[in-house]
């Protein structure tokens, strides 16, 4: 692990002159400062920002005020871009320097009028995916999810033999990654219904969510040059929440022998905010220990004993049906889980991904896989929660679901929590299911 130490930006007592950031309920206190790309509704130009309370700080406007002139010109130039990629290509020391400079601007007890003029209320803006994603890879890093799906999909009690030796993953589809709030079209595809031997083509009947976290890659390694595990975290700018929408019936018919394809590639939703690894520094924790007797990873995937390679994130998924939303009822939380349940760390995923010489590029997205925990109530997909459609899940007062219906909204939430620390969040990751186009 690289040593990115705690500094003044992690002081739990620090306050901002942006009053809403000091509300204990805010996910965006001054200790967070997550990055996004926004524009005021109705305007055309996108800009980079960080969240602070119920506002965003427009980074291009701020860089033009002179308030960031202590930073290098090369670093300040990246703030005028409309996507994060130029910033992601800078070295991690620059990310830390920028965070400290933004903290200084926002924590000044007497706000500079130039900084005040760079604030925009979140209520009047819209967001987009804040980086160009050249490559998207999704892993399968929760052994609890892997074990339950093996049982439900294949009727076997154990994960495949490779599982405990390497982080299993597949190459996903980058072009259909969308930002929170984007409607999700129910996909059409081929699947086989009970009692039939032949597939039919039509709207998926087993549409599911997968609650995941994802890493955003910074920097690049040349083709043919693996990233050693000891510096793999230097290649991670930050994390976001991710919903890997999954059509189980389409996936079930297509996945052999090459893995998921159209059952996954119709949409993947991420939260608008990228919470930096710097901001998450106080929330590092060991991953859940491996069962006794599991193999020690080979040297290129081996982390030091007691490595704090996990994150203390409380994660939830909720569902609000169309009826519930009309009645202004909050989503029913259907699962509560924790990021430390992963069997493999993001550092191990980066080291494994590049171990054959594959080049990871700034802006690439790496999904953890469904973050299911050991308890049934900690299962992070409907496949698990409904036992593949055989068990109803109560929503609101009167409705129930096995899989998602049109009009359902899935709401993912995540909060980093540690004793004595100011909690920080990701903002919500939401999507409403809309009917499939006519097949
Ligand atoms: Ca997944």
Coordinates of C-alpha atoms and ligand atoms in Angstrom, one line a residue:
X1 CA 0.0 0.0 0.0
X2 CA 1.2 3.5 -0.7
X3 CA 1.4 5.7 2.4
X4 CA -1.0 8.6 1.7
X5 CA -1.1 10.0 5.3
X6 CA -3.8 11.8 7.1
X7 CA -3.6 15.6 7.0
X8 CA -5.7 18.7 8.0
X9 CA -8.3 17.8 5.4
X10 CA -9.3 14.7 7.6
X11 CA -9.7 16.7 10.8
X12 CA -13.2 15.6 12.1
X13 CA -13.7 19.0 13.7
X14 CA -13.1 21.0 10.5
X15 CA -16.0 23.2 9.4
X16 CA -16.7 25.1 6.2
X17 CA -18.1 28.6 5.7
X18 CA -20.7 26.8 3.5
X19 CA -23.1 26.3 6.3
X20 CA -25.0 23.4 4.8
X21 CA -21.8 21.4 4.8
X22 CA -21.8 21.5 8.6
X23 CA -25.2 19.8 8.8
X24 CA -24.5 16.4 10.4
X25 CA -26.9 14.9 7.9
X26 CA -25.0 16.1 4.9
X27 CA -23.0 13.5 3.0
X28 CA -20.7 16.3 1.7
X29 CA -18.9 17.9 4.6
X30 CA -15.6 19.6 4.0
X31 CA -13.9 16.3 4.8
X32 CA -15.4 14.8 1.6
X33 CA -15.0 17.0 -1.5
X34 CA -16.0 14.4 -4.1
X35 CA -15.6 15.2 -7.8
X36 CA -18.3 15.5 -10.5
X37 CA -19.1 17.1 -13.9
X38 CA -22.2 19.4 -14.0
X39 CA -24.0 22.1 -15.8
X40 CA -26.8 24.4 -14.7
X41 CA -30.0 23.0 -16.2
X42 CA -30.7 24.5 -19.6
X43 CA -27.1 25.5 -20.2
X44 CA -24.8 23.7 -22.7
X45 CA -21.3 23.7 -21.2
X46 CA -20.2 21.0 -18.7
X47 CA -17.7 21.9 -15.9
X48 CA -15.9 20.0 -13.2
X49 CA -16.9 20.6 -9.6
X50 CA -16.6 19.3 -6.0
X51 CA -19.6 18.9 -3.8
X52 CA -19.8 20.9 -0.6
X53 CA -23.0 20.7 1.5
X54 CA -25.9 21.5 -0.8
X55 CA -23.7 23.4 -3.2
X56 CA -21.0 22.6 -5.8
X57 CA -17.8 24.5 -6.2
X58 CA -17.2 25.2 -10.0
X59 CA -13.6 24.4 -10.4
X60 CA -13.1 26.2 -13.7
X61 CA -14.5 29.4 -12.2
X62 CA -12.4 28.9 -9.1
X63 CA -9.2 28.4 -11.1
X64 CA -9.9 31.7 -12.9
X65 CA -10.0 33.6 -9.6
X66 CA -6.4 33.3 -8.7
X67 CA -7.3 31.4 -5.5
X68 CA -5.5 28.3 -6.7
X69 CA -2.4 30.0 -8.0
X70 CA -0.1 28.1 -5.5
X71 CA -0.8 24.9 -7.6
X72 CA 1.2 24.2 -10.6
X73 CA 0.0 25.6 -13.9
X74 CA -0.2 22.1 -15.4
X75 CA -2.5 21.0 -12.6
X76 CA -4.7 24.1 -12.8
X77 CA -5.1 23.6 -16.5
X78 CA -6.8 20.2 -15.8
X79 CA -9.6 22.1 -13.9
X80 CA -10.7 23.9 -17.1
X81 CA -11.6 20.6 -18.8
X82 CA -15.2 19.3 -18.9
X83 CA -14.3 15.8 -17.8
X84 CA -11.9 14.4 -15.2
X85 CA -9.5 12.6 -17.5
X86 CA -6.8 15.2 -17.6
X87 CA -6.8 15.4 -13.8
X88 CA -6.8 11.6 -13.6
X89 CA -3.6 11.5 -15.7
X90 CA -1.8 13.6 -13.1
X91 CA 0.3 11.9 -10.4
X92 CA -1.5 11.1 -7.0
X93 CA 0.6 13.9 -5.3
X94 CA -1.3 16.4 -7.5
X95 CA -4.7 15.0 -6.4
X96 CA -3.6 15.4 -2.8
X97 CA -2.3 19.0 -3.4
X98 CA -5.6 19.9 -5.1
X99 CA -7.6 18.5 -2.3
X100 CA -5.6 20.5 0.3
X101 CA -6.0 23.7 -1.8
X102 CA -9.8 23.2 -2.1
X103 CA -10.0 22.5 1.6
X104 CA -8.1 25.8 2.4
X105 CA -10.5 27.8 0.1
X106 CA -13.6 26.2 1.7
X107 CA -12.5 26.2 5.3
X108 CA -11.4 29.8 5.5
X109 CA -13.4 31.3 8.3
X110 CA -14.0 34.4 6.3
X111 CA -15.1 33.4 2.8
X112 CA -13.3 35.0 -0.1
X113 CA -16.0 36.7 -2.3
X114 CA -14.3 35.1 -5.3
X115 CA -14.9 31.6 -3.9
X116 CA -18.5 32.5 -3.0
X117 CA -19.1 33.5 -6.6
X118 CA -17.9 30.0 -7.8
X119 CA -20.6 28.2 -5.8
X120 CA -23.7 26.8 -7.6
X121 CA -26.7 25.2 -5.7
X122 CA -27.1 21.5 -6.4
X123 CA -30.8 22.1 -6.8
X124 CA -30.4 24.0 -10.2
X125 CA -27.8 21.7 -11.9
X126 CA -27.6 18.3 -13.6
X127 CA -24.8 15.8 -13.7
X128 CA -23.2 13.4 -16.1
X129 CA -20.7 10.6 -16.0
X130 CA -17.7 12.7 -15.0
X131 CA -15.0 10.9 -17.1
X132 CA -14.6 9.3 -20.4
X133 CA -14.6 5.6 -19.7
X134 CA -12.4 3.8 -22.2
X135 CA -12.7 0.4 -20.5
X136 CA -15.1 -1.0 -18.0
X137 CA -14.3 -4.3 -16.1
X138 CA -16.6 -5.9 -13.6
X139 CA -15.2 -8.3 -11.0
X140 CA -17.0 -10.9 -8.8
X141 CA -15.2 -10.1 -5.6
X142 CA -17.8 -11.1 -2.9
X143 CA -17.5 -14.8 -2.2
X144 CA -20.9 -14.7 -0.5
X145 CA -22.4 -13.5 -3.8
X146 CA -20.4 -16.1 -5.8
X147 CA -21.5 -18.9 -3.5
X148 CA -25.2 -18.0 -3.5
X149 CA -25.3 -17.6 -7.3
X150 CA -23.5 -20.9 -7.8
X151 CA -26.3 -22.5 -5.8
X152 CA -29.2 -20.7 -7.4
X153 CA -27.9 -20.7 -11.0
X154 CA -26.0 -24.0 -11.2
X155 CA -27.3 -26.0 -8.2
X156 CA -23.8 -26.4 -6.7
X157 CA -22.6 -25.6 -3.2
X158 CA -19.1 -24.3 -4.0
X159 CA -17.5 -21.6 -6.1
X160 CA -15.3 -22.6 -9.0
X161 CA -11.7 -23.7 -8.2
X162 CA -10.2 -20.5 -9.7
X163 CA -12.2 -18.3 -7.3
X164 CA -9.8 -18.4 -4.4
X165 CA -6.7 -18.0 -6.6
X166 CA -7.6 -14.9 -8.6
X167 CA -10.3 -12.1 -8.8
X168 CA -12.7 -13.4 -11.5
X169 CA -13.9 -10.7 -13.8
X170 CA -15.1 -9.9 -17.4
X171 CA -14.9 -7.0 -19.8
X172 CA -18.1 -5.0 -19.6
X173 CA -19.5 -2.4 -21.9
X174 CA -18.2 1.2 -21.3
X175 CA -20.6 3.0 -23.7
X176 CA -23.7 2.2 -21.7
X177 CA -22.5 3.4 -18.3
X178 CA -24.9 6.2 -17.3
X179 CA -25.2 8.6 -14.4
X180 CA -27.6 8.3 -11.5
X181 CA -31.1 9.4 -12.5
X182 CA -31.0 8.2 -16.1
X183 CA -34.1 6.0 -16.9
X184 CA -33.2 2.4 -17.5
X185 CA -35.0 0.7 -20.5
X186 CA -36.0 -2.9 -19.8
X187 CA -34.0 -4.9 -22.3
X188 CA -35.3 -7.2 -24.9
X189 CA -33.4 -10.5 -25.4
X190 CA -33.5 -14.2 -25.8
X191 CA -34.5 -16.4 -22.9
X192 CA -36.1 -19.7 -22.2
X193 CA -39.2 -19.9 -20.0
X194 CA -40.1 -22.8 -17.8
X195 CA -41.7 -25.6 -19.7
X196 CA -40.1 -24.7 -23.0
X197 CA -36.9 -26.0 -24.6
X198 CA -36.6 -23.2 -27.2
X199 CA -35.8 -19.5 -26.6
X200 CA -38.1 -16.6 -27.3
X201 CA -37.3 -12.9 -27.9
X202 CA -38.9 -10.3 -25.8
X203 CA -38.7 -8.0 -22.7
X204 CA -36.7 -9.5 -19.8
X205 CA -38.9 -11.0 -17.1
X206 CA -36.1 -11.3 -14.5
X207 CA -34.7 -7.8 -14.3
X208 CA -32.4 -7.3 -11.3
X209 CA -30.0 -4.8 -9.7
X210 CA -26.5 -5.5 -8.3
X211 CA -25.3 -3.2 -5.6
X212 CA -21.6 -2.6 -6.2
X213 CA -18.8 -0.1 -5.6
X214 CA -16.4 0.8 -8.4
X215 CA -12.9 2.2 -8.7
X216 CA -12.0 5.0 -11.2
X217 CA -8.5 4.5 -12.6
X218 CA -5.9 7.2 -12.6
X219 CA -2.6 7.3 -14.6
X220 CA -1.7 4.7 -17.2
X221 CA 0.7 1.7 -17.5
X222 CA 2.3 1.0 -20.8
X223 CA 1.1 -2.1 -22.7
X224 CA 3.2 -5.0 -21.5
X225 CA 4.1 -3.3 -18.1
X226 CA 2.1 -4.9 -15.2
X227 CA 1.3 -2.8 -12.1
X228 CA 3.0 -4.3 -9.0
X229 CA 0.5 -4.8 -6.1
X230 CA 2.6 -2.6 -3.9
X231 CA 1.8 0.5 -6.0
X232 CA -1.6 -0.6 -7.3
X233 CA -3.6 1.8 -5.2
X234 CA -1.7 4.7 -6.7
X235 CA -3.7 3.8 -9.8
X236 CA -7.0 4.4 -8.1
X237 CA -8.3 8.0 -8.0
X238 CA -11.5 7.3 -6.1
X239 CA -14.6 5.2 -5.7
X240 CA -18.3 5.5 -6.7
X241 CA -21.5 3.5 -6.2
X242 CA -22.5 1.3 -9.1
X243 CA -25.7 -0.6 -10.1
X244 CA -24.9 -3.3 -12.6
X245 CA -28.4 -3.9 -13.9
X246 CA -28.8 -7.6 -14.9
X247 CA -31.4 -9.4 -16.9
X248 CA -31.1 -12.9 -15.3
X249 CA -33.1 -14.7 -17.9
X250 CA -31.1 -13.3 -20.8
X251 CA -27.9 -13.9 -18.9
X252 CA -28.9 -17.4 -18.0
X253 CA -29.3 -18.4 -21.7
X254 CA -26.3 -16.6 -23.1
X255 CA -23.5 -16.9 -20.5
X256 CA -22.0 -20.2 -21.5
X257 CA -19.2 -20.4 -22.5
X258 CA -18.0 -16.8 -22.7
X259 CA -19.8 -15.1 -19.8
X260 CA -22.2 -12.2 -19.4
X261 CA -23.0 -10.1 -22.5
X262 CA -26.4 -8.7 -23.4
X263 CA -27.9 -9.5 -20.0
X264 CA -25.6 -6.8 -18.6
X265 CA -24.6 -4.4 -21.4
X266 CA -27.9 -2.5 -21.7
X267 CA -27.1 -0.1 -18.8
X268 CA -24.8 0.3 -15.8
X269 CA -25.6 3.3 -13.4
X270 CA -23.0 5.1 -11.3
X271 CA -23.4 7.8 -8.7
X272 CA -22.6 11.3 -9.9
X273 CA -19.8 11.7 -7.3
X274 CA -16.3 10.2 -7.3
X275 CA -15.1 10.1 -3.6
X276 CA -11.3 10.2 -3.7
X277 CA -9.1 7.7 -2.0
X278 CA -7.6 10.6 -0.2
X279 CA -11.0 11.4 1.4
X280 CA -11.5 7.7 2.2
X281 CA -8.2 7.5 4.0
X282 CA -9.7 7.5 7.6
X283 CA -12.1 4.7 6.5
X284 CA -9.6 2.0 5.5
X285 CA -10.1 -1.4 7.1
X286 CA -9.0 -5.0 6.6
X287 CA -11.2 -7.1 4.3
X288 CA -13.1 -9.9 5.9
X289 CA -10.6 -12.6 6.8
X290 CA -10.5 -15.6 4.4
X291 CA -11.8 -18.9 5.7
X292 CA -9.1 -21.1 7.3
X293 CA -7.5 -23.3 4.7
X294 CA -8.0 -21.0 1.7
X295 CA -4.9 -20.7 -0.4
X296 CA -2.5 -17.8 0.1
X297 CA -2.5 -15.7 -3.1
X298 CA 0.5 -16.0 -5.4
X299 CA 3.2 -13.4 -4.8
X300 CA 2.0 -10.9 -7.4
X301 CA -1.5 -10.8 -5.7
X302 CA -0.2 -11.0 -2.1
X303 CA -0.9 -8.1 0.2
X304 CA 1.0 -7.7 3.5
X305 CA -0.6 -9.3 6.6
X306 CA -3.1 -7.0 8.2
X307 CA -3.2 -4.7 5.1
X308 CA -6.0 -2.2 5.3
X309 CA -7.0 -2.8 1.8
X310 CA -10.8 -2.6 2.3
X311 CA -13.2 0.3 3.0
X312 CA -15.6 0.8 5.9
X313 CA -18.6 1.6 3.8
X314 CA -22.2 0.9 4.9
X315 CA -24.2 0.2 1.7
X316 CA -27.9 -0.1 1.2
X317 CA -30.3 -0.8 -1.7
X318 CA -33.9 0.4 -1.7
X319 CA -36.8 0.0 -4.0
X320 CA -39.7 2.5 -4.5
X321 CA -42.5 1.3 -6.8
X322 CA -44.4 3.7 -9.0
X323 CA -47.3 3.5 -6.4
X324 CA -45.0 4.3 -3.5
X325 CA -43.5 7.3 -5.4
X326 CA -46.9 8.7 -6.2
X327 CA -47.8 8.3 -2.5
X328 CA -44.5 10.0 -1.6
X329 CA -43.3 7.0 0.4
X330 CA -39.6 6.5 0.8
X331 CA -37.9 3.5 -0.8
X332 CA -38.1 0.2 1.2
X333 CA -34.5 -0.8 2.0
X334 CA -34.1 -4.4 0.8
X335 CA -30.5 -5.0 1.8
X336 CA -27.8 -3.6 4.1
X337 CA -24.3 -4.7 3.5
X338 CA -20.7 -3.6 3.9
X339 CA -17.8 -3.1 1.5
X340 CA -15.4 -5.0 3.8
X341 CA -17.1 -8.3 2.8
X342 CA -15.2 -8.4 -0.5
X343 CA -12.8 -11.4 -0.8
X344 CA -10.5 -9.5 -3.2
X345 CA -9.3 -5.8 -2.9
X346 CA -9.2 -3.2 -5.6
X347 CA -5.4 -3.3 -5.4
X348 CA -5.5 -7.1 -6.1
X349 CA -8.0 -6.4 -9.0
X350 CA -5.6 -3.8 -10.5
X351 CA -2.6 -6.1 -10.1
X352 CA -4.4 -9.1 -11.6
X353 CA -5.9 -7.0 -14.4
X354 CA -2.5 -5.8 -15.5
X355 CA -0.5 -9.0 -14.7
X356 CA -0.6 -10.1 -18.3
X357 CA 0.6 -6.7 -19.5
X358 CA -2.9 -5.2 -20.1
X359 CA -2.8 -1.4 -20.0
X360 CA -5.3 0.3 -17.7
X361 CA -6.0 3.9 -18.7
X362 CA -7.1 7.0 -16.8
X363 CA -10.9 7.0 -16.6
X364 CA -11.3 3.2 -16.7
X365 CA -14.0 1.8 -14.5
X366 CA -13.5 -1.3 -12.3
X367 CA -16.6 -2.7 -10.6
X368 CA -16.2 -4.8 -7.4
X369 CA -19.0 -7.2 -8.2
X370 CA -22.2 -7.5 -6.1
X371 CA -21.2 -6.6 -2.5
X372 CA -23.2 -9.4 -0.8
X373 CA -22.5 -10.2 2.9
X374 CA -22.7 -13.5 4.7
X375 CA -26.2 -13.0 6.0
X376 CA -29.3 -13.5 3.9
X377 CA -30.3 -9.9 4.7
X378 CA -27.0 -8.7 3.3
X379 CA -27.5 -10.1 -0.2
X380 CA -27.0 -7.3 -2.7
X381 CA -29.2 -8.6 -5.6
X382 CA -32.8 -9.7 -6.1
X383 CA -31.5 -13.0 -7.5
X384 CA -30.3 -13.8 -4.0
X385 CA -33.0 -12.0 -2.0
X386 CA -35.8 -13.7 -3.9
X387 CA -34.0 -17.0 -4.3
X388 CA -34.2 -16.6 -8.0
X389 CA -37.8 -15.5 -8.1
X390 CA -39.3 -18.0 -5.7
X391 CA -39.6 -15.7 -2.6
X392 CA -41.5 -12.4 -2.5
X393 CA -39.9 -9.3 -1.0
X394 CA -42.3 -6.9 0.7
X395 CA -42.3 -3.3 -0.4
X396 CA -44.2 -0.4 1.3
X397 CA -47.3 -1.8 2.9
X398 CA -49.0 -3.8 0.3
X399 CA -46.7 -4.6 -2.7
X400 CA -44.1 -7.3 -3.1
X401 CA -41.5 -8.2 -5.7
X402 CA -39.3 -11.0 -6.9
X403 CA -37.7 -9.1 -9.8
X404 CA -38.1 -5.5 -10.9
X405 CA -41.3 -4.2 -12.6
X406 CA -41.7 -1.2 -14.9
X407 CA -41.9 2.0 -12.8
X408 CA -39.7 0.6 -10.0
X409 CA -36.9 2.8 -8.8
X410 CA -33.8 1.3 -7.3
X411 CA -31.9 3.6 -4.9
X412 CA -28.3 2.7 -3.8
X413 CA -26.8 4.7 -0.9
X414 CA -23.3 4.5 0.7
X415 CA -21.8 6.1 3.7
X416 CA -18.2 5.8 4.9
X417 CA -18.3 5.4 8.7
X418 CA -15.5 5.2 11.3
X419 CA -15.4 5.9 15.1
X420 CA -14.4 9.5 15.8
X421 CA -14.6 10.5 12.1
X422 CA -17.0 12.7 10.2
X423 CA -19.0 10.4 7.9
X424 CA -18.9 11.0 4.1
X425 CA -21.1 9.8 1.4
X426 CA -21.4 9.2 -2.4
X427 CA -24.8 10.8 -3.1
X428 CA -27.5 8.4 -4.3
X429 CA -27.2 6.1 -7.3
X430 CA -30.8 5.8 -8.7
X431 CA -32.6 4.5 -11.8
X432 CA -36.3 4.0 -12.8
X433 CA -37.2 1.0 -15.0
X434 CA -39.1 2.0 -18.1
X435 CA -41.0 -0.4 -20.4
X436 CA -39.0 -2.2 -23.1
X437 CA -39.3 -0.9 -26.6
X438 CA -41.7 -3.0 -28.8
X439 CA -39.8 -6.2 -29.6
Ligands
LIG1 CA1 -21.8 -7.3 -11.5

